[in-house]
CSV table of C-alpha atoms and ligand atoms in Angstrom, one decimal:
chain,number,residue,atom,x,y,z
A,1,MET,CA,-11.0,-21.6,-14.8
A,2,THR,CA,-10.2,-18.2,-13.5
A,3,GLU,CA,-13.7,-17.0,-12.9
A,4,SER,CA,-15.2,-17.8,-9.5
A,5,ASN,CA,-18.6,-17.4,-7.9
A,6,ARG,CA,-16.8,-16.7,-4.7
A,7,LEU,CA,-15.8,-13.2,-3.8
A,8,ARG,CA,-12.0,-12.9,-3.9
A,9,ILE,CA,-10.3,-10.5,-1.4
A,10,ALA,CA,-6.6,-10.0,-1.5
A,11,ILE,CA,-4.8,-9.2,1.8
A,12,GLN,CA,-1.2,-9.0,2.7
A,13,LYS,CA,0.2,-12.4,3.6
A,14,SER,CA,2.6,-11.3,6.3
A,15,GLY,CA,3.6,-7.8,7.3
A,16,ARG,CA,2.4,-4.7,8.9
A,17,LEU,CA,-1.1,-4.9,7.4
A,18,SER,CA,-1.8,-8.6,7.8
A,19,THR,CA,-3.1,-8.8,11.4
A,20,ASP,CA,-5.3,-5.7,11.1
A,21,SER,CA,-6.7,-6.8,7.7
A,22,GLN,CA,-7.6,-10.3,9.0
A,23,GLN,CA,-9.0,-8.8,12.2
A,24,LEU,CA,-11.2,-6.4,10.3
A,25,LEU,CA,-12.7,-9.1,8.1
A,26,LYS,CA,-13.3,-11.3,11.2
A,27,SER,CA,-15.0,-8.3,12.9
A,28,CYS,CA,-17.2,-8.1,9.8
A,29,GLY,CA,-18.3,-11.7,10.5
A,30,VAL,CA,-16.2,-13.5,7.9
A,31,LYS,CA,-15.2,-16.8,9.5
A,32,PHE,CA,-11.9,-18.3,8.3
A,33,SER,CA,-8.7,-19.9,9.5
A,34,ILE,CA,-5.3,-19.2,8.0
A,35,ASN,CA,-3.0,-22.0,7.0
A,36,GLU,CA,0.4,-20.3,6.7
A,37,GLN,CA,1.4,-22.6,3.8
A,38,ARG,CA,-1.7,-21.8,1.8
A,39,LEU,CA,-2.2,-18.9,-0.7
A,40,ILE,CA,-6.0,-19.1,-0.3
A,41,ALA,CA,-8.2,-19.2,2.8
A,42,HIS,CA,-11.8,-20.1,2.2
A,43,ALA,CA,-14.4,-18.5,4.5
A,44,ASP,CA,-16.6,-21.0,6.2
A,45,ASN,CA,-19.8,-19.0,6.4
A,46,MET,CA,-19.8,-16.8,3.3
A,47,PRO,CA,-18.8,-17.3,-0.4
A,48,ILE,CA,-15.5,-15.5,0.1
A,49,ASP,CA,-11.9,-16.5,-0.6
A,50,LEU,CA,-9.0,-14.7,0.9
A,51,LEU,CA,-5.9,-14.4,-1.3
A,52,ARG,CA,-2.8,-14.0,0.8
A,53,VAL,CA,-0.1,-12.2,-1.3
A,54,ARG,CA,2.8,-9.6,-1.1
A,55,ASP,CA,1.2,-6.2,-0.6
A,56,ASP,CA,2.9,-4.9,-3.7
A,57,ASP,CA,0.8,-7.4,-5.8
A,58,ILE,CA,-2.6,-6.3,-4.4
A,59,PRO,CA,-3.3,-3.2,-6.5
A,60,GLY,CA,-2.4,-4.9,-9.8
A,61,LEU,CA,-4.6,-7.9,-8.9
A,62,VAL,CA,-7.5,-5.6,-8.3
A,63,MET,CA,-6.9,-3.4,-11.3
A,64,ASP,CA,-6.6,-6.5,-13.6
A,65,GLY,CA,-9.8,-7.9,-12.2
A,66,VAL,CA,-8.1,-11.0,-10.9
A,67,VAL,CA,-9.6,-10.4,-7.5
A,68,ASP,CA,-12.7,-8.4,-6.5
A,69,MET,CA,-11.4,-6.5,-3.5
A,70,GLY,CA,-8.2,-5.8,-1.7
A,71,ILE,CA,-6.9,-4.2,1.5
A,72,ILE,CA,-3.7,-2.1,0.8
A,73,GLY,CA,-1.7,0.9,1.9
A,74,GLU,CA,-2.7,4.0,0.0
A,75,ASN,CA,1.1,4.5,-0.6
A,76,VAL,CA,1.4,1.2,-2.6
A,77,LEU,CA,-1.9,1.8,-4.4
A,78,GLU,CA,-0.9,5.3,-5.5
A,79,GLU,CA,2.6,4.2,-6.6
A,80,GLU,CA,1.1,1.4,-8.7
A,81,GLN,CA,-1.5,3.7,-10.2
A,82,ILE,CA,1.1,6.1,-11.4
A,83,GLU,CA,3.3,3.3,-12.7
A,84,ARG,CA,0.5,1.7,-14.6
A,85,GLN,CA,-0.7,5.1,-16.1
A,86,THR,CA,2.9,5.6,-17.3
A,87,LEU,CA,2.8,2.2,-19.0
A,88,ASN,CA,-0.7,2.5,-20.3
A,89,LYS,CA,-1.9,-0.5,-18.3
A,90,PRO,CA,-5.3,-0.8,-16.6
A,91,ALA,CA,-4.9,1.5,-13.5
A,92,ASP,CA,-8.5,1.9,-12.4
A,93,CYS,CA,-10.1,0.7,-9.1
A,94,LEU,CA,-12.6,2.0,-6.7
A,95,LYS,CA,-11.3,3.2,-3.3
A,96,LEU,CA,-14.3,2.1,-1.1
A,97,ARG,CA,-12.9,3.7,2.0
A,98,GLN,CA,-9.9,4.6,4.1
A,99,LEU,CA,-9.4,2.2,7.1
A,100,ASP,CA,-8.2,3.0,10.6
A,101,PHE,CA,-4.8,1.3,10.5
A,102,GLY,CA,-1.6,1.3,8.5
A,103,SER,CA,-0.8,4.9,9.3
A,104,CYS,CA,2.5,6.1,7.9
A,105,ARG,CA,4.1,8.8,5.8
A,106,LEU,CA,6.5,8.8,2.9
A,107,SER,CA,9.2,11.3,3.7
A,108,LEU,CA,12.4,12.7,2.5
A,109,ALA,CA,15.3,12.2,4.9
A,110,VAL,CA,19.0,13.1,4.9
A,111,PRO,CA,22.0,12.4,7.0
A,112,THR,CA,22.3,14.4,10.3
A,113,GLU,CA,25.2,16.4,9.0
A,114,PHE,CA,23.4,17.5,5.8
A,115,SER,CA,22.3,21.1,5.9
A,116,TYR,CA,18.8,21.1,4.4
A,117,ALA,CA,16.8,24.2,3.6
A,118,ASP,CA,14.0,22.9,1.5
A,119,ALA,CA,13.6,20.2,-1.2
A,120,SER,CA,15.8,22.2,-3.6
A,121,SER,CA,18.7,21.3,-1.3
A,122,LEU,CA,18.5,17.9,-3.1
A,123,GLU,CA,18.9,19.4,-6.6
A,124,GLY,CA,21.2,17.1,-8.6
A,125,LEU,CA,21.7,14.7,-5.8
A,126,ARG,CA,20.9,11.0,-5.6
A,127,ILE,CA,17.9,9.8,-3.6
A,128,ALA,CA,17.3,6.1,-2.7
A,129,THR,CA,13.7,5.0,-2.6
A,130,SER,CA,11.2,2.1,-3.2
A,131,TYR,CA,8.6,4.6,-4.4
A,132,PRO,CA,10.1,6.1,-7.6
A,133,ASN,CA,6.8,7.3,-8.9
A,134,LEU,CA,5.6,9.2,-5.8
A,135,LEU,CA,9.0,10.7,-5.5
A,136,ARG,CA,9.1,11.8,-9.1
A,137,ARG,CA,5.7,13.4,-8.9
A,138,PHE,CA,6.7,15.4,-5.8
A,139,MET,CA,10.0,16.5,-7.3
A,140,GLN,CA,8.4,17.4,-10.6
A,141,GLN,CA,5.8,19.6,-8.8
A,142,LYS,CA,8.7,21.4,-7.1
A,143,GLY,CA,10.7,21.6,-10.4
A,144,ILE,CA,13.7,19.8,-8.9
A,145,THR,CA,15.9,17.4,-10.8
A,146,TYR,CA,17.5,14.5,-8.9
A,147,ARG,CA,19.0,11.1,-9.6
A,148,ASP,CA,17.3,7.8,-8.7
A,149,CYS,CA,18.7,5.0,-6.6
A,150,MET,CA,16.0,2.3,-6.8
A,151,LEU,CA,16.0,-0.1,-3.8
A,152,LYS,CA,13.3,-2.5,-2.8
A,153,GLY,CA,14.7,-2.8,0.7
A,154,SER,CA,17.4,-1.4,3.0
A,155,VAL,CA,16.7,2.1,1.7
A,156,GLU,CA,17.6,3.6,5.1
A,157,VAL,CA,21.2,2.4,4.9
A,158,ALA,CA,21.9,3.7,1.4
A,159,PRO,CA,23.4,7.1,2.5
A,160,ARG,CA,25.8,5.5,5.0
A,161,ALA,CA,26.8,2.9,2.4
A,162,GLY,CA,27.6,5.7,0.0
A,163,LEU,CA,24.9,4.8,-2.5
A,164,ALA,CA,22.8,7.9,-2.2
A,165,ASP,CA,22.7,11.4,-0.6
A,166,GLY,CA,19.3,11.1,0.8
A,167,ILE,CA,16.3,8.8,1.0
A,168,CYS,CA,12.5,8.8,0.4
A,169,ASP,CA,11.1,6.2,2.6
A,170,LEU,CA,8.1,5.2,4.8
A,171,VAL,CA,8.2,6.5,8.4
A,172,SER,CA,5.9,6.0,11.3
A,173,THR,CA,7.9,6.8,14.5
A,174,GLY,CA,11.2,8.0,13.0
A,175,ALA,CA,13.1,5.5,15.1
A,176,THR,CA,14.6,3.7,12.1
A,177,LEU,CA,15.8,7.0,10.6
A,178,GLU,CA,17.4,8.0,13.8
A,179,ALA,CA,19.1,4.6,14.2
A,180,ASN,CA,20.6,5.2,10.7
A,181,GLY,CA,21.9,8.7,11.3
A,182,LEU,CA,19.1,10.3,9.3
A,183,TYR,CA,16.5,13.0,9.9
A,184,GLU,CA,13.1,13.6,8.3
A,185,THR,CA,13.0,16.8,6.3
A,186,GLU,CA,9.7,16.7,4.3
A,187,VAL,CA,6.6,14.6,4.2
A,188,ILE,CA,5.7,13.9,0.6
A,189,TYR,CA,2.7,11.6,1.1
A,190,ARG,CA,0.5,10.6,4.1
A,191,SER,CA,-1.0,7.1,4.0
A,192,MET,CA,-3.5,4.8,5.7
A,193,ALA,CA,-4.7,1.3,4.7
A,194,CYS,CA,-7.7,1.4,2.4
A,195,ILE,CA,-10.2,-1.1,1.0
A,196,ILE,CA,-10.5,-1.2,-2.8
A,197,GLN,CA,-12.8,-2.8,-5.3
A,198,SER,CA,-12.2,-3.8,-8.9
A,199,THR,CA,-14.0,-1.8,-11.6
A,200,GLN,CA,-14.5,-4.9,-13.7
A,201,THR,CA,-18.0,-6.3,-13.9
A,202,GLN,CA,-19.3,-7.8,-10.8
A,203,THR,CA,-22.3,-10.2,-10.7
A,204,PRO,CA,-25.2,-8.7,-8.8
A,205,THR,CA,-24.7,-11.4,-6.1
A,206,LYS,CA,-21.0,-10.4,-5.7
A,207,GLN,CA,-21.8,-6.7,-5.7
A,208,ALA,CA,-24.4,-7.3,-2.9
A,209,LEU,CA,-21.8,-9.1,-0.9
A,210,ILE,CA,-19.3,-6.3,-1.4
A,211,ASP,CA,-22.0,-3.8,-0.3
A,212,LYS,CA,-22.7,-5.9,2.8
A,213,ILE,CA,-19.0,-6.1,3.7
A,214,LEU,CA,-18.5,-2.4,3.2
A,215,SER,CA,-21.5,-1.6,5.4
A,216,ARG,CA,-20.1,-3.8,8.1
A,217,VAL,CA,-16.6,-2.3,7.8
A,218,ASN,CA,-18.3,1.1,8.3
A,219,GLY,CA,-20.0,-0.2,11.4
A,220,VAL,CA,-16.8,-1.8,12.8
A,221,ILE,CA,-14.8,1.4,12.3
A,222,ARG,CA,-17.5,3.6,13.7
A,223,ALA,CA,-17.6,1.4,16.8
A,224,ARG,CA,-13.8,1.6,17.2
A,225,GLU,CA,-13.7,5.4,17.0
B,1,LIG,P1,5.5,-7.6,1.6
B,1,LIG,O1,6.3,-8.7,2.0
B,1,LIG,O2,4.0,-7.9,1.6
B,1,LIG,O3,5.9,-6.9,0.3
B,1,LIG,P2,6.5,-5.1,2.8
B,1,LIG,O4,7.8,-5.3,3.5
B,1,LIG,O5,6.5,-4.4,1.5
B,1,LIG,O6,5.7,-6.5,2.8
B,1,LIG,P3,5.4,-3.9,5.2
B,1,LIG,O7,6.6,-3.4,5.9
B,1,LIG,O8,4.7,-5.0,5.9
B,1,LIG,O9,5.6,-4.2,3.7
B,1,LIG,O10,4.4,-2.7,5.1
B,1,LIG,C1,3.2,-2.8,4.5
B,1,LIG,C2,2.5,-1.4,4.5
B,1,LIG,O11,2.3,-1.0,5.9
B,1,LIG,C3,3.2,-0.3,3.9
B,1,LIG,O12,3.2,-0.2,2.5
B,1,LIG,C4,2.5,0.9,4.6
B,1,LIG,O13,1.3,1.2,3.9
B,1,LIG,C5,2.1,0.4,6.0
B,1,LIG,N1,3.0,0.9,7.1
B,1,LIG,C6,2.6,1.4,8.2
B,1,LIG,N2,3.7,1.8,9.0
B,1,LIG,C7,4.8,1.6,8.3
B,1,LIG,C8,6.2,1.8,8.6
B,1,LIG,N3,6.6,2.3,9.7
B,1,LIG,N4,7.0,1.4,7.7
B,1,LIG,C9,6.6,0.8,6.5
B,1,LIG,N5,5.3,0.6,6.2
B,1,LIG,C10,4.4,1.0,7.1
B,2,LIG,ZN1,5.8,-5.0,-0.2
């Protein structure tokens, strides 16, 4: 029984988007309490279930129609979209709106001693990243060939460990780069959190609830501006 009359919203279980995502839904009047051990939190006052998962899983769950909505970083959404287009898997979803948290940038960075003129300074070199698709798109646009070093974590230590010449990683303040003897040379993608909806058929009742939530999200964000 995978269909549900309740609206399913996927949010990050724990990480940089979790508190803000939960807070936003609470500000929209969705009443729920989180049990850390549980994947699902049922709202008390609306037919809504919150699915608490790894952020990387959220775009796919929405694109496959497993959940109706999701709150996710645009960086992860875009990366998954390119990945799925390459693999001919369902890659559509509706971006309902950008949110007012989760600000970061995906940037190229190199060791302090590296003399960097522009992205072509990376020609033929190895770049560590968790975002191979966004990096490939950027480098293709510039006509630069490079070698991949795919890492899901610890990207910033790759140059010092001798695994890569530079990195392409998320930055917000730049403190982590500095701590690892790196400096930011180029922003390749600017990101915020966003709220997305599945393109797969919604019942009119569910669509009405989505519209209600979106209108409340708009109100909450306007009030915070
Ligand atoms: P998960 O366990 O869910 O996979 P994660 O480690 O992949 O978590 P987080 O570090 O919690 O992810 O980041 C989630 C999202 O927060 C990022 O994809 C990005 O959109 C946003 N974000 C905002 N600032 C930063 C930052 N300085 N570094 C990384 N991500 C940031
Ligand atoms: Zn993740």
